[in-house]
Coordinates of C-alpha atoms in Angstrom, one line a residue:
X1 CA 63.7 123.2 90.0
X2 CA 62.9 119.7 91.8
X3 CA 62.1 116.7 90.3
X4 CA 60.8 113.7 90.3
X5 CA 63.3 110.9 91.4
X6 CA 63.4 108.0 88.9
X7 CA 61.6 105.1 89.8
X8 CA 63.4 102.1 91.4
X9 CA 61.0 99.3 89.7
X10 CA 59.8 99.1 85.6
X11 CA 56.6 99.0 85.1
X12 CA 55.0 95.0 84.7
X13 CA 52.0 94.6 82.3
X14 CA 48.4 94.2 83.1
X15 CA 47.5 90.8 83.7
X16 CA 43.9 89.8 82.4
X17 CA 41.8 87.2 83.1
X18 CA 39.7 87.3 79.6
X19 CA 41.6 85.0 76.8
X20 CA 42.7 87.0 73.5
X21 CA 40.3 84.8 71.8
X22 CA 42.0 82.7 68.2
X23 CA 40.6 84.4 64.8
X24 CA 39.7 81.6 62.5
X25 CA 38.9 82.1 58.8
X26 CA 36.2 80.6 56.6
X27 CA 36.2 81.1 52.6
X28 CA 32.6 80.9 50.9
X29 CA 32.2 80.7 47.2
X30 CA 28.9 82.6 45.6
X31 CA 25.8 81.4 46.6
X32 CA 26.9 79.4 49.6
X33 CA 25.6 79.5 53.5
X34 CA 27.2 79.7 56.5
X35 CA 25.5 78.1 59.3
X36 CA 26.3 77.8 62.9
X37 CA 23.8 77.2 66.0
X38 CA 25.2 79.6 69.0
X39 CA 24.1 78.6 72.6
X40 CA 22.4 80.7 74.9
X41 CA 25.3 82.0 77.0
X42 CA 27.8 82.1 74.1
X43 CA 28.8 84.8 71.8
X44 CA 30.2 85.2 68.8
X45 CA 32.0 87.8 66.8
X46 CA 31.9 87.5 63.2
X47 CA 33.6 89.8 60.9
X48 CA 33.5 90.0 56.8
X49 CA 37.1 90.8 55.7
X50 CA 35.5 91.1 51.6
X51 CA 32.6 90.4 49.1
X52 CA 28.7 90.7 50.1
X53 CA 27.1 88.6 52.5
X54 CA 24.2 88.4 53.8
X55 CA 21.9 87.8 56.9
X56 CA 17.7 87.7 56.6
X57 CA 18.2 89.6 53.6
X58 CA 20.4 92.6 55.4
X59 CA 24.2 92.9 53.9
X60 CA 26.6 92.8 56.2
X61 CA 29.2 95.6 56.2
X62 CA 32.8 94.5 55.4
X63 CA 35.4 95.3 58.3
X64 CA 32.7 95.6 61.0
X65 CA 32.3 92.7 63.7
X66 CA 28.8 91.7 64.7
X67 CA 27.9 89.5 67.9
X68 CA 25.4 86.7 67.9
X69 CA 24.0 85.2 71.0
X70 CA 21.4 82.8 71.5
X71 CA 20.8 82.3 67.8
X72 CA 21.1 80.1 64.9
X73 CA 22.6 81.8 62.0
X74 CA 23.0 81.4 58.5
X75 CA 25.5 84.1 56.3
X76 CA 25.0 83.9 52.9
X77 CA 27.5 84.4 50.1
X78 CA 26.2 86.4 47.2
X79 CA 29.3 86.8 45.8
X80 CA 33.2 85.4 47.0
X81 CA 33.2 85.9 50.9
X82 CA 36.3 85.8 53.2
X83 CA 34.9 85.8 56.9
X84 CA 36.8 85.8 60.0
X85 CA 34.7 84.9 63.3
X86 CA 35.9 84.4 67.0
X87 CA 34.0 82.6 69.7
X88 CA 35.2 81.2 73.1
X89 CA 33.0 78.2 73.2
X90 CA 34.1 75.2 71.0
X91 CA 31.2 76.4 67.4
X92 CA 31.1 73.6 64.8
X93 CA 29.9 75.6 61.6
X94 CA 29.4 74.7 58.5
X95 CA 29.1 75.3 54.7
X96 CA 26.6 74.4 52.3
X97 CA 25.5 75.0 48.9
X98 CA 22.2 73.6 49.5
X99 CA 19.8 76.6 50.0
X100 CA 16.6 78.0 49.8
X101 CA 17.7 82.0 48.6
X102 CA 17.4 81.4 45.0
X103 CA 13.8 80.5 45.4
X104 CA 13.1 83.5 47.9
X105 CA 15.2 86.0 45.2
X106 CA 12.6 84.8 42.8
X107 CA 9.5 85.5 45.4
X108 CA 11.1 89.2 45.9
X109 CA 11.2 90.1 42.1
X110 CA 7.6 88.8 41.7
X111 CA 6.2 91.1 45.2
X112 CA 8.5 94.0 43.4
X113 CA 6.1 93.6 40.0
X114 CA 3.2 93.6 42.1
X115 CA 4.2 96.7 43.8
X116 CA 5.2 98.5 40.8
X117 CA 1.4 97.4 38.7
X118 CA -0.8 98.6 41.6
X119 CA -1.1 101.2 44.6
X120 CA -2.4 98.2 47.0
X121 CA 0.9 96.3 47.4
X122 CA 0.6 92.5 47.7
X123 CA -0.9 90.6 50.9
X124 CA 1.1 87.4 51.6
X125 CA 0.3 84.7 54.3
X126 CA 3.3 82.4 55.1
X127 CA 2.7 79.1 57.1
X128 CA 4.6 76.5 57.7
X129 CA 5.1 73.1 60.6
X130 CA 7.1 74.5 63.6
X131 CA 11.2 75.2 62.6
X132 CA 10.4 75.5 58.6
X133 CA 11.5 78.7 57.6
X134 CA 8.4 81.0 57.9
X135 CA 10.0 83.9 60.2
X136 CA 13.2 83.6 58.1
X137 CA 11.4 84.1 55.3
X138 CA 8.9 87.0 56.7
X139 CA 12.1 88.6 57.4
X140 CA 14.4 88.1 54.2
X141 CA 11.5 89.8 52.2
X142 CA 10.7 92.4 54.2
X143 CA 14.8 93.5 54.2
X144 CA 14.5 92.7 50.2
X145 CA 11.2 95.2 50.2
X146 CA 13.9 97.8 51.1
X147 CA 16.9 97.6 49.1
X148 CA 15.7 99.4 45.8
X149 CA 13.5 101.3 46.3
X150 CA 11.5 103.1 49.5
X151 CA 9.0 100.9 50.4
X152 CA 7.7 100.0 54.1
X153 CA 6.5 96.6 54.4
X154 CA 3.9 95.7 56.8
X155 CA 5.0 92.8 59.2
X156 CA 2.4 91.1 60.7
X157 CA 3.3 88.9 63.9
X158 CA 0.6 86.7 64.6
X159 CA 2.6 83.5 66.6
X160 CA 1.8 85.3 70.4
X161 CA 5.3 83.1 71.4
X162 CA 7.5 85.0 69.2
X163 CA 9.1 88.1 70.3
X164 CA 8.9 90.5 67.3
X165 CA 9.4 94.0 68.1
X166 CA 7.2 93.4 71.2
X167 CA 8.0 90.9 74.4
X168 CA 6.6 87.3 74.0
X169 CA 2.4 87.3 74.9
X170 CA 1.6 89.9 72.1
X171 CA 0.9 89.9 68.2
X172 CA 1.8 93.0 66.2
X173 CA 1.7 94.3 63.0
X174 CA 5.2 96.7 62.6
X175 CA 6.0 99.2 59.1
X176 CA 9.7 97.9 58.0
X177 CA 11.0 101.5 57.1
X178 CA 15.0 100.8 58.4
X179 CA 17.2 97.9 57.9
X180 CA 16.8 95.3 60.5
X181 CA 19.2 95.1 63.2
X182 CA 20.9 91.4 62.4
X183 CA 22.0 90.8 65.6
X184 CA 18.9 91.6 67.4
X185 CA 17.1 88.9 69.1
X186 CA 13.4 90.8 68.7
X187 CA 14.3 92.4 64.6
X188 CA 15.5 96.0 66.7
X189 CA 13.8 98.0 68.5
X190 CA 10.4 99.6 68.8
X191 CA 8.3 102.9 69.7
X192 CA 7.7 101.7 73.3
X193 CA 11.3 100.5 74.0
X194 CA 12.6 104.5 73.1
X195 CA 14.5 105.7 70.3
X196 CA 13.9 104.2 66.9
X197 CA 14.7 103.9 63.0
X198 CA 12.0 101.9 62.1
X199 CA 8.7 104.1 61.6
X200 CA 7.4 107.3 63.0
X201 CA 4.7 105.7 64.2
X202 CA 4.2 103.2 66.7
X203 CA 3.8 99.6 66.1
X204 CA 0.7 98.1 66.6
X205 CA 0.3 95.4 69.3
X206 CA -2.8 93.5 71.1
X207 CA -2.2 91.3 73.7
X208 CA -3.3 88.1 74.2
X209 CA -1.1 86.9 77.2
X210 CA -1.0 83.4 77.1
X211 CA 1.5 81.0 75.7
X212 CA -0.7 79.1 73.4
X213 CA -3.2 79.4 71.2
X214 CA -5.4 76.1 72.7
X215 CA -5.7 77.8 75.7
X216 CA -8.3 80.1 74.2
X217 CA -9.2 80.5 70.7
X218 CA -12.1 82.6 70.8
X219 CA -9.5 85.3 72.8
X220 CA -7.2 84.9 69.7
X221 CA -9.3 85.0 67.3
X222 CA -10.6 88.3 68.9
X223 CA -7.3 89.6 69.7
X224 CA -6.8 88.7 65.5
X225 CA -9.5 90.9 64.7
X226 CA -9.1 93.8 67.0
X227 CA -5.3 93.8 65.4
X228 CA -7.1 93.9 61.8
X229 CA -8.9 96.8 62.2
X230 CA -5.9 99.1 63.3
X231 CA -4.1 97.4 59.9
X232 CA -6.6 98.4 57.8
X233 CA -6.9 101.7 59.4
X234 CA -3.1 102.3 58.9
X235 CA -3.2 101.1 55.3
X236 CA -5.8 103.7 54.5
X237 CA -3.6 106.5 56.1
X238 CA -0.6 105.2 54.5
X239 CA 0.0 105.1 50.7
X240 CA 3.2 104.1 51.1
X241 CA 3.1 101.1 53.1
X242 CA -0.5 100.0 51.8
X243 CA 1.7 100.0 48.4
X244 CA 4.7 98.1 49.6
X245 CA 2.0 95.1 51.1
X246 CA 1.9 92.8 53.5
X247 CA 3.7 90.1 55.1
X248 CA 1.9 87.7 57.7
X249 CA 4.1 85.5 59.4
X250 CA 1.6 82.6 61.2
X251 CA 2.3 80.2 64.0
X252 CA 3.0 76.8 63.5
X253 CA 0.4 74.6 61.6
X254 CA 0.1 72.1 64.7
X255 CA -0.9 75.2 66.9
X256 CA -4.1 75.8 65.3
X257 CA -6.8 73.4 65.0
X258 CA -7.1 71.0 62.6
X259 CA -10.2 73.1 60.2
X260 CA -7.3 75.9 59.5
X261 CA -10.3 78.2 61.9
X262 CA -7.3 80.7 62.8
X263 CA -5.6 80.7 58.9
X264 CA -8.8 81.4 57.4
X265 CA -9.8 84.0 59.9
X266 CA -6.4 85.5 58.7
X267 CA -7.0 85.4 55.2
X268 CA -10.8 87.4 55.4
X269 CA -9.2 89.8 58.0
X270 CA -6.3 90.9 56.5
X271 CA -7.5 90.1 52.7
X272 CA -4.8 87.9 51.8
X273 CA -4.3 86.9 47.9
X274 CA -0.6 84.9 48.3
X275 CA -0.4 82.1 51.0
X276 CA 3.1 80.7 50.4
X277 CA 3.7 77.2 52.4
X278 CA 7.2 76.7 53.6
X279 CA 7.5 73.0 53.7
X280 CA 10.3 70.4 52.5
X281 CA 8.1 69.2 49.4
X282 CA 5.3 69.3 48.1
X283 CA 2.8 67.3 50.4
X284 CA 1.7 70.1 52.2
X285 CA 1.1 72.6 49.4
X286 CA -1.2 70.5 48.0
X287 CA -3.0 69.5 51.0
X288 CA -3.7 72.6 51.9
X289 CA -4.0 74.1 48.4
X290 CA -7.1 71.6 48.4
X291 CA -8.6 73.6 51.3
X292 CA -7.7 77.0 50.5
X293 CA -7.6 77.5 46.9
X294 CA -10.9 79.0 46.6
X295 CA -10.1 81.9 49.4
X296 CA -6.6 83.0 48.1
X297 CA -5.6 83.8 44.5
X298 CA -1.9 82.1 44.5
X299 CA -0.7 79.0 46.7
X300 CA 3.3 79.0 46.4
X301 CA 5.9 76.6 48.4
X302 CA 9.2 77.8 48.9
X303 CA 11.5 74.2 50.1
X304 CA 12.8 74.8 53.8
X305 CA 16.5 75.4 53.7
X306 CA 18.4 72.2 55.2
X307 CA 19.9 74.6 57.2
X308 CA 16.8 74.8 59.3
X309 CA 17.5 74.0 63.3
X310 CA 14.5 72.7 65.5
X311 CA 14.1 74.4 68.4
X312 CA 13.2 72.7 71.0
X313 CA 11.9 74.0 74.7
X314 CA 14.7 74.4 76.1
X315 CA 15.6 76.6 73.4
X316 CA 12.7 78.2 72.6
X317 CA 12.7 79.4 76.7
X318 CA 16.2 80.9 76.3
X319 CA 15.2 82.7 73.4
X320 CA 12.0 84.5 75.1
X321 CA 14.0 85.4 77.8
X322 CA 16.9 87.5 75.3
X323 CA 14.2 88.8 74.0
X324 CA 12.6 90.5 77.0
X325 CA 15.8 91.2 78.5
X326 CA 16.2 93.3 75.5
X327 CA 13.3 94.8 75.4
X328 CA 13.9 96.6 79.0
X329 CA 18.0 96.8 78.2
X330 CA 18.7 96.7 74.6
X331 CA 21.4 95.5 72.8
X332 CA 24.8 96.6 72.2
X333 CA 23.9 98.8 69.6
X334 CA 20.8 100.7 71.3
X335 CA 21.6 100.4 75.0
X336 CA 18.6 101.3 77.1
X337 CA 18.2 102.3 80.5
X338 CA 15.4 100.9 82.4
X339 CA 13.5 102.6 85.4
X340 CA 12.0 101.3 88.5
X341 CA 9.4 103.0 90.3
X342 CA 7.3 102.3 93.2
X343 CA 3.6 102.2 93.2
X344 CA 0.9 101.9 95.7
X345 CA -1.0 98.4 95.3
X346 CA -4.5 100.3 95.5
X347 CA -3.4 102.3 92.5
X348 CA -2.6 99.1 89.8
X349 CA -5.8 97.1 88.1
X350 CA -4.7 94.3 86.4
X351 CA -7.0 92.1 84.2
X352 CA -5.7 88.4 82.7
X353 CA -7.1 86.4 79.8
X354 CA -8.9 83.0 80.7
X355 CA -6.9 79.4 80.1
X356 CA -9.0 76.2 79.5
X357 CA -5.9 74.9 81.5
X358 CA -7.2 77.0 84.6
X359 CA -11.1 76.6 83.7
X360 CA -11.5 72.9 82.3
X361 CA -14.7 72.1 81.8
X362 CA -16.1 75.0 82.9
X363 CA -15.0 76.9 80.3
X364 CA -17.7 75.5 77.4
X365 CA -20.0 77.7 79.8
X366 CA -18.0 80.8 80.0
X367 CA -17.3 83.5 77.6
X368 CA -13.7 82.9 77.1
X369 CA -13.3 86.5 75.4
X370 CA -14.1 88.5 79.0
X371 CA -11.4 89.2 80.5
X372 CA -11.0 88.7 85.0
X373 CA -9.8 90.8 87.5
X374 CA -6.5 89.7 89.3
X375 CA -5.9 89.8 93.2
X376 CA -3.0 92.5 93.3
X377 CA -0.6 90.1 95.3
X378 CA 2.9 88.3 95.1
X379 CA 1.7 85.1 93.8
X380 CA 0.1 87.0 91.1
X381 CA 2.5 89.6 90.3
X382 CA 5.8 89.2 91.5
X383 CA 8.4 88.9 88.4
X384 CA 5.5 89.1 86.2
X385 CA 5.3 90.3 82.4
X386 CA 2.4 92.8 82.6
X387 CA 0.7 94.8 79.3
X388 CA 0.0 98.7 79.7
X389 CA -2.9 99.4 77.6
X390 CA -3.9 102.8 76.3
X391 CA -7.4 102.1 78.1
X392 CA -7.8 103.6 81.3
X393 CA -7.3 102.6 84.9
X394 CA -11.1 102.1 85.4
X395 CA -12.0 101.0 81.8
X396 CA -14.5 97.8 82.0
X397 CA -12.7 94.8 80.7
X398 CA -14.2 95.1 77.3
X399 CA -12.9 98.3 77.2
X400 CA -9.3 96.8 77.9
X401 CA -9.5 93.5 75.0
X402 CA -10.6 96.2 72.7
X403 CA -7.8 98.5 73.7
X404 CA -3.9 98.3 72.1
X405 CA -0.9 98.2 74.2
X406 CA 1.2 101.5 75.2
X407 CA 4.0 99.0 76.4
X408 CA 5.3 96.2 78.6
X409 CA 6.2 96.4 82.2
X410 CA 8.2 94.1 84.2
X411 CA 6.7 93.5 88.2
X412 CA 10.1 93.5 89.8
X413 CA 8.9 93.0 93.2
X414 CA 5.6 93.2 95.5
X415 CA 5.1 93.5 99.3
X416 CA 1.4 93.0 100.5
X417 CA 3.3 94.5 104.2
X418 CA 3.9 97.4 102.9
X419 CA 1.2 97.6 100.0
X420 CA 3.6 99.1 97.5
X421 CA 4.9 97.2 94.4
X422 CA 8.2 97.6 92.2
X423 CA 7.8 98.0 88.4
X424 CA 9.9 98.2 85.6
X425 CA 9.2 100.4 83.3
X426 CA 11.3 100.6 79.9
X427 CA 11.8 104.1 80.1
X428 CA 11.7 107.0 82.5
X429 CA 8.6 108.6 83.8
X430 CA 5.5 107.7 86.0
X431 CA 3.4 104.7 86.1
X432 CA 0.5 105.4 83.1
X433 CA -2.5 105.4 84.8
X434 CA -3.8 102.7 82.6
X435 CA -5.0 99.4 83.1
X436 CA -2.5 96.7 82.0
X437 CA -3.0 92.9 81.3
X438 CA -0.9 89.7 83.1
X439 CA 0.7 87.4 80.6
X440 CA 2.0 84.0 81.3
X441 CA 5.4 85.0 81.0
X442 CA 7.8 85.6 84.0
X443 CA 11.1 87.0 83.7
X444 CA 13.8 87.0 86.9
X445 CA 16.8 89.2 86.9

């Protein structure tokens, strides 16, 4: 029988470009935080070798690595913690027994007392300057809500420059049913992204498609209101969530005007009776306890944690743009495939909200709720974030404010030659014959 003659040469090792990247060890005693600020393009690995840690609330699961990009983070140390964590960019953490947890453990077990003395759960409003903790906090409670027993929080998104569980444009109101994905940019995923843990039902978004809120306030305040009606109507359906409460996270303070119009529209639509102020001490509680102490029952401050970065533009843009990406692509965890498709120009209505940046002066004698018609063309469209509503193609545009969104779409590429257009669509399947809604926001691939 033949066989093979030997080989002449051994066999060299693979050579890789990609560094074996240096483990390096950090030791927290209990109630300790571990902060570092990870850049846009970096990434790192962490990995808790023993004792219970925690991100937003959500334990981390010894032996198991997690990746962080774009992302300031903050591990917490309920009890001893030995983590090991690898990055290739030069990270300059640190540790801190200065921290805001024990006041937010204290804020859990008081919402848990609430829940257990009555079937309509509590309805807390958090606000709070730009970088002070509010989302942090929205978040930490609502993974709290879930540890002992089965409750499904109600987050409420109402900063339109956030990405939560919806692109950057949009305000939504999402039941926390699942443990929150720690190393997602957007909290996980949602309904209109694919396959989910959160909720059998679908979040609830509106659009309002511009990137602040003093570019029109009447069109947030409606969008506020439209998003109020499909809360209550889900609290009414749903024991359990209108039992477990909810949580209103609000944009910054220097977003809205200087009456609080936008606050106390929130407190009357969603029937708020907790506003808790996250500010550094107590000059802003009371301030605003003077104006709003007849419209809510309690007015708490939890301090910020010192461990709170600013985020400036620069920031702040990188961020939005992880976000959408993940919302067409996923994360490492829940990898999504996006599909393209190609659409006829004649067959797309788009409507867009009106700016007092575009109008000026003309806008005191417009209604700045109705909504226009856009050209379908490549200065319009092209690499533009675009809402699907659930209101038809040929819906009049007050049909289309009024309407919530079936999803986000990305316009990948149009040519007026040709009249056809390129769309992104998060999943599979033709284009909804809906009408959809231009946001500010453009995304390039």
């Amino acid at each position: 029988m033949a066989s093979l003659p030997p080989m002449q040469e051994s066999l060299q090792p693979l050579e890789f470009d990609t560094p074996i990247l240096e483990a390096k060890i950090a030791v927290l005693p209990p109630k300790r935080e571990w902060r570092v600020k990870v850049p846009g393009e970096a990434k790192l690995t962490v990995k808790i070798l023993y004792g219970i840690a925690e991100v937003f609330g959500t334990e981390l699961t010894n032996d198991v690595e997690y990746t962080f990009q774009s992302a300031n983070i903050a591990i917490y140390s309920v009890e001893h913690v030995k983590i090991e964590w690898k990055c290739a960019e030069a990270l300059e953490p640190t540790i801190s027994s200065e921290t805001s947890m024990p006041y937010i453990y204290y804020l859990h077990f008081a919402l848990e007392k609430m829940r257990l003395s009555s079937f309509d759960g509590p309805r807390m409003l958090i606000v709070g300057e730009s970088s002070s903790g509010k989302t942090t906090l929205a978040k930490t409670l609502s993974a709290y809500a879930l540890k002992g027993k089965p409750y499904t929080p109600l987050y409420i998104n109402l900063n339109p420059q956030e990405g939560i569980f919806a692109p950057p444009s949009c305000i939504t109101a999402t039941p926390i049913s699942y443990l929150l994905e720690v190393e997602s940019t957007m909290w996980g995923q949602s309904m209109t992204t694919g396959a989910t843990a959160l909720h059998s039902k679908q979040p609830m978004v509106k659009s309002f498609g511009l990137e602040q809120i003093a570019e029109n306030r009447e069109l947030y305040l409606e969008a506020m209101n439209q998003l109020s009606k499909a809360v209550e109507g889900r609290l009414r359906n749903d024991p359990l969530v209108r039992r477990s409460g909810i949580i209103v996270d609000t944009p910054p303070l220097s977003h809205l005007d200087d009456s609080y119009t936008e606050l106390k529209a929130a407190i009357s639509k969603f029937n708020i009776d907790i506003m808790v102020v996250c500010c550094p001490d107590d000059s802003l509680a009371i301030k605003l306890g003077e104006v709003f102490q007849s419209l809510v029952r309690i007015i708490i401050r939890i301090p910020t944690s010192p461990g709170v970065v600013k985020i400036d533009d620069v920031a702040r843009r990188s961020f939005q743009r992880s976000q959408i990406r993940e919302y067409f692509y996923g994360n490492k965890n829940t990898v999504l495939s996006p599909y393209t498709i190609g659409v006829d120009l004649m067959d797309v209505v788009v409507w867009k909200p009106k700016s007092t940046l575009e109008l000026g002066d003309a806008g005191a004698k417009t209604s700045m709720t109705e909504l226009e018609r856009v050209e379908v063309n490549a200065s319009n469209l092209q690499h533009a974030i675009v809402s699907i509503t659930y209101a038809p193609r040929k819906s009049t545009p007050e049909e289309v404010l009024k309407s919530g969104v079936l999803g986000i779409a990305l316009v990948t590429e149009v040519n007026e030659t040709k009249r056809k257009m390129r769309i992104l669509l998060p999943v599979p399947g033709r284009l909804p014959d809906k009408a959809m809604i231009l946001t500010a926001y453009r995304y390039l691939e």
